[in-house]
Amino acid sequence: MAGLDLTIPKLKLNDDTSIPMLGYGTGTAWYKTGDESKIDQAVIDAIKIAIKLGYTHLDGAEMYKTESELGTGIKESGVARDKLFVTAKVDKGNMNDIEGAIKTSLKKLQLDYIDLYLIHQPYFTESEADLQKAWAAMEAVQQAGLAKSIGVSNYLPAHLNAILKTAKVVPSVNQIEFHPYLQRTELLAFHKKHGIATTAYGPLTAATKAKPGPVDEYVGALTKKYAVSENEIFLRWCIDQDIVPITTSSKEQRLSDYLRAATFKLTPAEVKQINELGDQKHFRGFWQKYYDEKDRT
């Protein structure tokens, strides 16, 4: 079905760059727990398949330990660099040397620049000054041309407020866990107010981790209406709210199916109904230790 001519919609960011609204992630299923230097050919092959199918937005992070595989997959795909949108993230251990971290990532990725560079999480400190210092370092790597856009991940309004006090550049993106059972309404309102785009990891959680749930029956009816799977419904539900979902799979057919999310639109009433049903249940799949069990922020 796919090739690089597939029309995945794009979202314009606050710095006038644009991000493809469906991303292929190299974490979760591919996350390495062992020696990073041991190359995983399966990851390289999956990345090449994703690019072949039409995924141009590739999401990586130093925490995943798969940057070398991502770089090789990109190189072996033969697709021109300017056709791809590559995200990388600096982990908490490198907050004091963000310039060094991005240069190391660029070497592993075999790239001259990163399209979107994120601070992976704010939990490296409880100090506003530290958050501000790290953000100033992000602004410096952007100024140096090492990253076209800069942003954050897993930040809450308090973290964003801290950096906005001293920021010269407003973060272009905050990548967060987002799905029908974790809708982050306060955080999304903050993003909208400040022109910060939302990218979503775990967008398929309602289908993969949190069943059974109140959205199941309604989404099942939508799969019949649109002749797609529930995964594509959840991806489209994000896209129709101007939220960029990041997903992954090792299976070519499943990756191909996910691209059907670019072929239809939910009605505003359908988006609203999923929102209302999803709000009846709370489920967080990541970073639980930093939240109260009932915290929906």
Short mmCIF file of C-alpha atoms in Angstrom, two decimals:
data_model
loop_
_atom_site.label_atom_id
_atom_site.label_comp_id
_atom_site.label_asym_id
_atom_site.label_seq_id
_atom_site.Cartn_x
_atom_site.Cartn_y
_atom_site.Cartn_z
CA MET A 1 0.00 0.00 0.00
CA ALA A 2 2.65 2.45 0.98
CA GLY A 3 5.61 4.30 -0.31
CA LEU A 4 7.04 7.68 0.46
CA ASP A 5 4.22 9.30 -1.53
CA LEU A 6 1.72 8.37 1.20
CA THR A 7 0.15 11.55 2.52
CA ILE A 8 0.73 11.62 6.26
CA PRO A 9 -0.54 15.01 7.45
CA LYS A 10 1.92 17.46 8.98
CA LEU A 11 1.57 19.78 11.95
CA LYS A 12 3.23 23.17 11.86
CA LEU A 13 5.32 23.90 14.96
CA ASN A 14 5.84 27.27 16.65
CA ASP A 15 9.25 27.65 14.97
CA ASP A 16 7.74 27.29 11.47
CA THR A 17 9.04 23.76 10.94
CA SER A 18 6.54 20.93 10.35
CA ILE A 19 6.31 17.50 11.97
CA PRO A 20 4.72 14.44 10.28
CA MET A 21 1.67 13.49 12.34
CA LEU A 22 2.47 9.78 12.68
CA GLY A 23 5.81 8.66 14.05
CA TYR A 24 7.67 5.35 14.21
CA GLY A 25 9.28 4.82 17.61
CA THR A 26 12.50 2.97 18.33
CA GLY A 27 11.86 2.54 22.07
CA THR A 28 9.36 0.27 23.90
CA ALA A 29 9.52 -2.95 21.83
CA TRP A 30 13.12 -2.19 20.81
CA TYR A 31 14.43 -0.83 24.11
CA LYS A 32 17.82 -2.40 24.91
CA THR A 33 18.48 -3.39 28.51
CA GLY A 34 21.92 -4.85 27.86
CA ASP A 35 25.09 -3.74 26.10
CA GLU A 36 24.37 -0.87 23.72
CA SER A 37 27.36 -1.74 21.54
CA LYS A 38 25.80 -5.08 20.56
CA ILE A 39 23.96 -4.20 17.35
CA ASP A 40 20.45 -5.59 17.00
CA GLN A 41 19.87 -6.38 13.33
CA ALA A 42 16.14 -6.84 13.93
CA VAL A 43 15.87 -3.17 14.89
CA ILE A 44 17.71 -2.08 11.74
CA ASP A 45 15.46 -4.26 9.59
CA ALA A 46 12.30 -2.90 11.26
CA ILE A 47 13.41 0.70 10.72
CA LYS A 48 14.08 0.01 7.05
CA ILE A 49 10.64 -1.58 6.71
CA ALA A 50 9.00 1.41 8.39
CA ILE A 51 10.76 3.84 6.06
CA LYS A 52 9.90 1.70 3.02
CA LEU A 53 6.22 1.72 4.03
CA GLY A 54 6.17 5.51 4.26
CA TYR A 55 7.10 6.47 7.83
CA THR A 56 9.27 9.57 7.60
CA HIS A 57 9.02 10.60 11.28
CA LEU A 58 11.48 8.44 13.26
CA ASP A 59 11.55 8.82 17.04
CA GLY A 60 14.68 7.84 18.97
CA ALA A 61 16.41 8.53 22.29
CA GLU A 62 19.73 7.83 23.90
CA MET A 63 17.83 6.04 26.70
CA TYR A 64 16.61 3.41 24.21
CA LYS A 65 20.19 2.44 23.29
CA THR A 66 19.11 1.99 19.65
CA GLU A 67 20.56 5.13 18.07
CA SER A 68 23.23 3.18 16.16
CA GLU A 69 20.55 0.92 14.70
CA LEU A 70 18.42 3.92 13.78
CA GLY A 71 21.37 5.54 12.02
CA THR A 72 22.19 2.39 10.08
CA GLY A 73 18.55 1.88 9.14
CA ILE A 74 18.32 5.43 7.83
CA LYS A 75 21.55 5.08 5.87
CA GLU A 76 20.62 1.72 4.36
CA SER A 77 17.11 2.91 3.46
CA GLY A 78 18.59 5.12 0.77
CA VAL A 79 16.00 7.84 1.47
CA ALA A 80 17.27 11.42 1.24
CA ARG A 81 17.91 13.07 4.60
CA ASP A 82 15.60 15.98 3.88
CA LYS A 83 12.68 13.57 3.42
CA LEU A 84 13.02 12.33 7.01
CA PHE A 85 12.17 13.85 10.38
CA VAL A 86 14.36 12.45 13.16
CA THR A 87 13.74 12.98 16.88
CA ALA A 88 16.37 12.31 19.55
CA LYS A 89 16.30 12.83 23.31
CA VAL A 90 18.93 13.59 25.94
CA ASP A 91 18.70 11.50 29.10
CA LYS A 92 19.04 12.73 32.68
CA GLY A 93 22.66 11.62 33.02
CA ASN A 94 23.80 14.16 30.44
CA MET A 95 22.06 17.29 31.68
CA ASN A 96 25.42 18.91 32.43
CA ASP A 97 26.73 18.30 28.91
CA ILE A 98 23.83 18.56 26.47
CA GLU A 99 26.15 19.68 23.67
CA GLY A 100 28.30 16.60 24.17
CA ALA A 101 25.22 14.39 24.31
CA ILE A 102 23.77 15.62 21.02
CA LYS A 103 27.13 15.29 19.29
CA THR A 104 27.38 11.68 20.52
CA SER A 105 23.85 11.00 19.27
CA LEU A 106 24.64 12.56 15.90
CA LYS A 107 27.66 10.31 15.53
CA LYS A 108 25.61 7.19 16.30
CA LEU A 109 22.83 8.36 14.00
CA GLN A 110 25.35 9.20 11.24
CA LEU A 111 23.59 12.55 10.78
CA ASP A 112 24.67 16.20 10.60
CA TYR A 113 21.62 17.53 12.48
CA ILE A 114 18.56 16.36 14.38
CA ASP A 115 15.13 17.63 13.42
CA LEU A 116 13.74 17.62 16.97
CA TYR A 117 15.85 17.30 20.12
CA LEU A 118 14.08 16.77 23.44
CA ILE A 119 14.98 16.67 27.12
CA HIS A 120 13.62 13.20 27.85
CA GLN A 121 12.22 13.90 31.31
CA PRO A 122 12.28 16.58 34.03
CA TYR A 123 12.92 14.21 36.91
CA PHE A 124 16.66 14.91 36.99
CA THR A 125 16.05 17.76 39.42
CA GLU A 126 13.57 19.53 41.65
CA SER A 127 15.30 22.88 41.09
CA GLU A 128 13.89 25.55 38.80
CA ALA A 129 17.42 26.81 38.22
CA ASP A 130 18.53 23.38 36.95
CA LEU A 131 15.56 23.18 34.59
CA GLN A 132 16.37 26.65 33.29
CA LYS A 133 20.07 25.86 32.86
CA ALA A 134 19.29 22.71 30.89
CA TRP A 135 16.91 24.59 28.65
CA ALA A 136 19.52 27.29 27.98
CA ALA A 137 21.87 24.50 26.86
CA MET A 138 19.15 23.22 24.51
CA GLU A 139 18.82 26.70 23.05
CA ALA A 140 22.59 26.72 22.49
CA VAL A 141 22.60 23.45 20.50
CA GLN A 142 19.77 24.80 18.36
CA GLN A 143 21.69 28.03 17.81
CA ALA A 144 24.71 25.96 16.77
CA GLY A 145 22.64 24.20 14.09
CA LEU A 146 22.82 20.77 15.73
CA ALA A 147 19.02 20.62 16.13
CA LYS A 148 16.39 22.36 14.01
CA SER A 149 13.74 22.27 16.74
CA ILE A 150 13.99 21.77 20.49
CA GLY A 151 11.49 20.61 23.05
CA VAL A 152 10.86 18.49 26.10
CA SER A 153 9.19 15.25 27.13
CA ASN A 154 7.18 14.30 30.21
CA TYR A 155 7.10 17.92 31.42
CA LEU A 156 4.16 19.12 33.50
CA PRO A 157 2.90 22.73 33.73
CA ALA A 158 5.18 23.45 36.70
CA HIS A 159 8.27 22.34 34.74
CA LEU A 160 7.20 24.31 31.67
CA ASN A 161 6.46 27.41 33.72
CA ALA A 162 9.94 27.20 35.22
CA ILE A 163 11.74 27.21 31.87
CA LEU A 164 9.42 29.77 30.29
CA LYS A 165 10.53 32.30 32.93
CA THR A 166 13.98 32.49 31.32
CA ALA A 167 13.50 30.91 27.87
CA LYS A 168 14.48 32.74 24.72
CA VAL A 169 12.87 29.95 22.71
CA VAL A 170 9.52 28.40 23.65
CA PRO A 171 9.67 24.57 23.45
CA SER A 172 8.21 23.44 20.14
CA VAL A 173 7.00 20.11 21.51
CA ASN A 174 6.23 18.25 24.73
CA GLN A 175 6.10 14.49 24.19
CA ILE A 176 3.83 12.86 26.77
CA GLU A 177 1.92 9.69 27.48
CA PHE A 178 -1.50 10.27 25.97
CA HIS A 179 -4.47 8.01 25.21
CA PRO A 180 -8.20 7.92 26.04
CA TYR A 181 -7.51 6.89 29.65
CA LEU A 182 -4.92 9.62 30.21
CA GLN A 183 -6.13 12.75 28.43
CA ARG A 184 -4.07 15.37 30.33
CA THR A 185 -6.63 18.15 29.84
CA GLU A 186 -4.85 20.69 32.07
CA LEU A 187 -1.51 20.03 30.39
CA LEU A 188 -2.99 20.22 26.89
CA ALA A 189 -4.63 23.54 27.73
CA PHE A 190 -1.23 24.83 28.88
CA HIS A 191 0.35 23.63 25.61
CA LYS A 192 -2.33 25.38 23.57
CA LYS A 193 -1.93 28.62 25.50
CA HIS A 194 1.83 28.72 24.84
CA GLY A 195 1.88 27.29 21.31
CA ILE A 196 3.58 24.04 22.33
CA ALA A 197 2.70 21.02 20.18
CA THR A 198 1.85 17.68 21.78
CA THR A 199 3.36 14.41 20.65
CA ALA A 200 1.99 11.23 22.20
CA TYR A 201 3.68 8.03 23.23
CA GLY A 202 1.58 5.05 24.30
CA PRO A 203 -1.33 6.14 22.07
CA LEU A 204 -2.56 2.54 21.72
CA THR A 205 -2.64 1.87 25.47
CA ALA A 206 -6.44 1.54 25.53
CA ALA A 207 -6.11 -1.38 23.12
CA THR A 208 -2.88 -2.95 24.33
CA LYS A 209 -2.61 -2.53 28.11
CA ALA A 210 -5.81 -1.16 29.64
CA LYS A 211 -8.55 -3.55 28.52
CA PRO A 212 -11.33 -3.99 29.32
CA GLY A 213 -12.53 -0.41 29.37
CA PRO A 214 -15.42 1.93 28.66
CA VAL A 215 -14.25 2.86 25.14
CA ASP A 216 -14.15 -0.74 23.86
CA GLU A 217 -17.71 -1.10 22.58
CA TYR A 218 -17.89 2.32 20.95
CA VAL A 219 -14.50 2.00 19.27
CA GLY A 220 -15.53 -1.47 18.09
CA ALA A 221 -18.48 0.10 16.29
CA LEU A 222 -16.18 2.69 14.69
CA THR A 223 -13.88 -0.05 13.37
CA LYS A 224 -16.82 -1.42 11.41
CA LYS A 225 -17.85 2.01 10.14
CA TYR A 226 -14.36 2.90 8.88
CA ALA A 227 -13.13 -0.66 8.08
CA VAL A 228 -9.99 -0.24 10.18
CA SER A 229 -8.71 -1.73 13.44
CA GLU A 230 -9.08 -0.17 16.87
CA ASN A 231 -5.39 0.79 16.73
CA GLU A 232 -6.04 3.00 13.73
CA ILE A 233 -9.05 4.54 15.49
CA PHE A 234 -6.85 5.50 18.46
CA LEU A 235 -4.13 6.91 16.20
CA ARG A 236 -6.68 8.94 14.26
CA TRP A 237 -8.28 10.14 17.48
CA CYS A 238 -4.92 11.72 18.34
CA ILE A 239 -4.39 13.22 14.89
CA ASP A 240 -7.87 14.73 14.83
CA GLN A 241 -6.97 16.62 18.02
CA ASP A 242 -3.72 17.96 16.50
CA ILE A 243 -1.71 15.50 18.60
CA VAL A 244 1.11 13.54 16.94
CA PRO A 245 1.06 9.83 17.91
CA ILE A 246 4.28 7.82 18.08
CA THR A 247 3.87 4.07 17.77
CA THR A 248 5.92 1.01 16.91
CA SER A 249 5.78 -2.61 15.89
CA SER A 250 8.10 -5.32 14.63
CA LYS A 251 5.42 -6.59 12.23
CA GLU A 252 5.32 -5.20 8.70
CA GLN A 253 1.60 -5.83 8.24
CA ARG A 254 0.76 -4.03 11.45
CA LEU A 255 2.92 -1.04 10.51
CA SER A 256 1.21 -0.96 7.13
CA ASP A 257 -2.19 -1.08 8.82
CA TYR A 258 -1.31 1.82 11.13
CA LEU A 259 -0.83 4.01 8.07
CA ARG A 260 -4.56 3.69 7.40
CA ALA A 261 -4.91 6.31 10.14
CA ALA A 262 -3.96 8.81 7.43
CA THR A 263 -6.82 7.72 5.16
CA PHE A 264 -9.92 8.76 7.15
CA LYS A 265 -11.13 11.27 9.73
CA LEU A 266 -13.31 10.87 12.79
CA THR A 267 -16.17 13.31 13.17
CA PRO A 268 -15.97 15.87 16.00
CA ALA A 269 -18.84 14.02 17.69
CA GLU A 270 -16.91 10.73 17.55
CA VAL A 271 -13.78 12.34 19.01
CA LYS A 272 -15.90 13.83 21.79
CA GLN A 273 -17.57 10.51 22.54
CA ILE A 274 -14.20 8.72 22.87
CA ASN A 275 -13.04 11.57 25.14
CA GLU A 276 -16.08 11.25 27.38
CA LEU A 277 -15.96 7.45 27.58
CA GLY A 278 -12.21 7.46 28.16
CA ASP A 279 -12.61 9.93 31.00
CA GLN A 280 -14.50 7.27 32.96
CA LYS A 281 -11.27 5.31 33.50
CA HIS A 282 -7.77 6.33 34.57
CA PHE A 283 -4.70 4.35 33.49
CA ARG A 284 -1.05 5.39 33.38
CA GLY A 285 1.45 3.04 31.75
CA PHE A 286 4.73 4.90 32.30
CA TRP A 287 6.62 6.80 35.02
CA GLN A 288 4.03 5.77 37.64
CA LYS A 289 6.43 6.28 40.54
CA TYR A 290 6.30 10.05 40.00
CA TYR A 291 2.51 10.27 40.29
CA ASP A 292 -0.22 9.67 42.78
CA GLU A 293 -2.36 6.73 41.65
CA LYS A 294 -5.30 9.02 40.80
CA ASP A 295 -3.29 11.89 39.35
CA ARG A 296 -4.46 12.68 35.81
CA THR A 297 -2.07 15.55 35.04
#
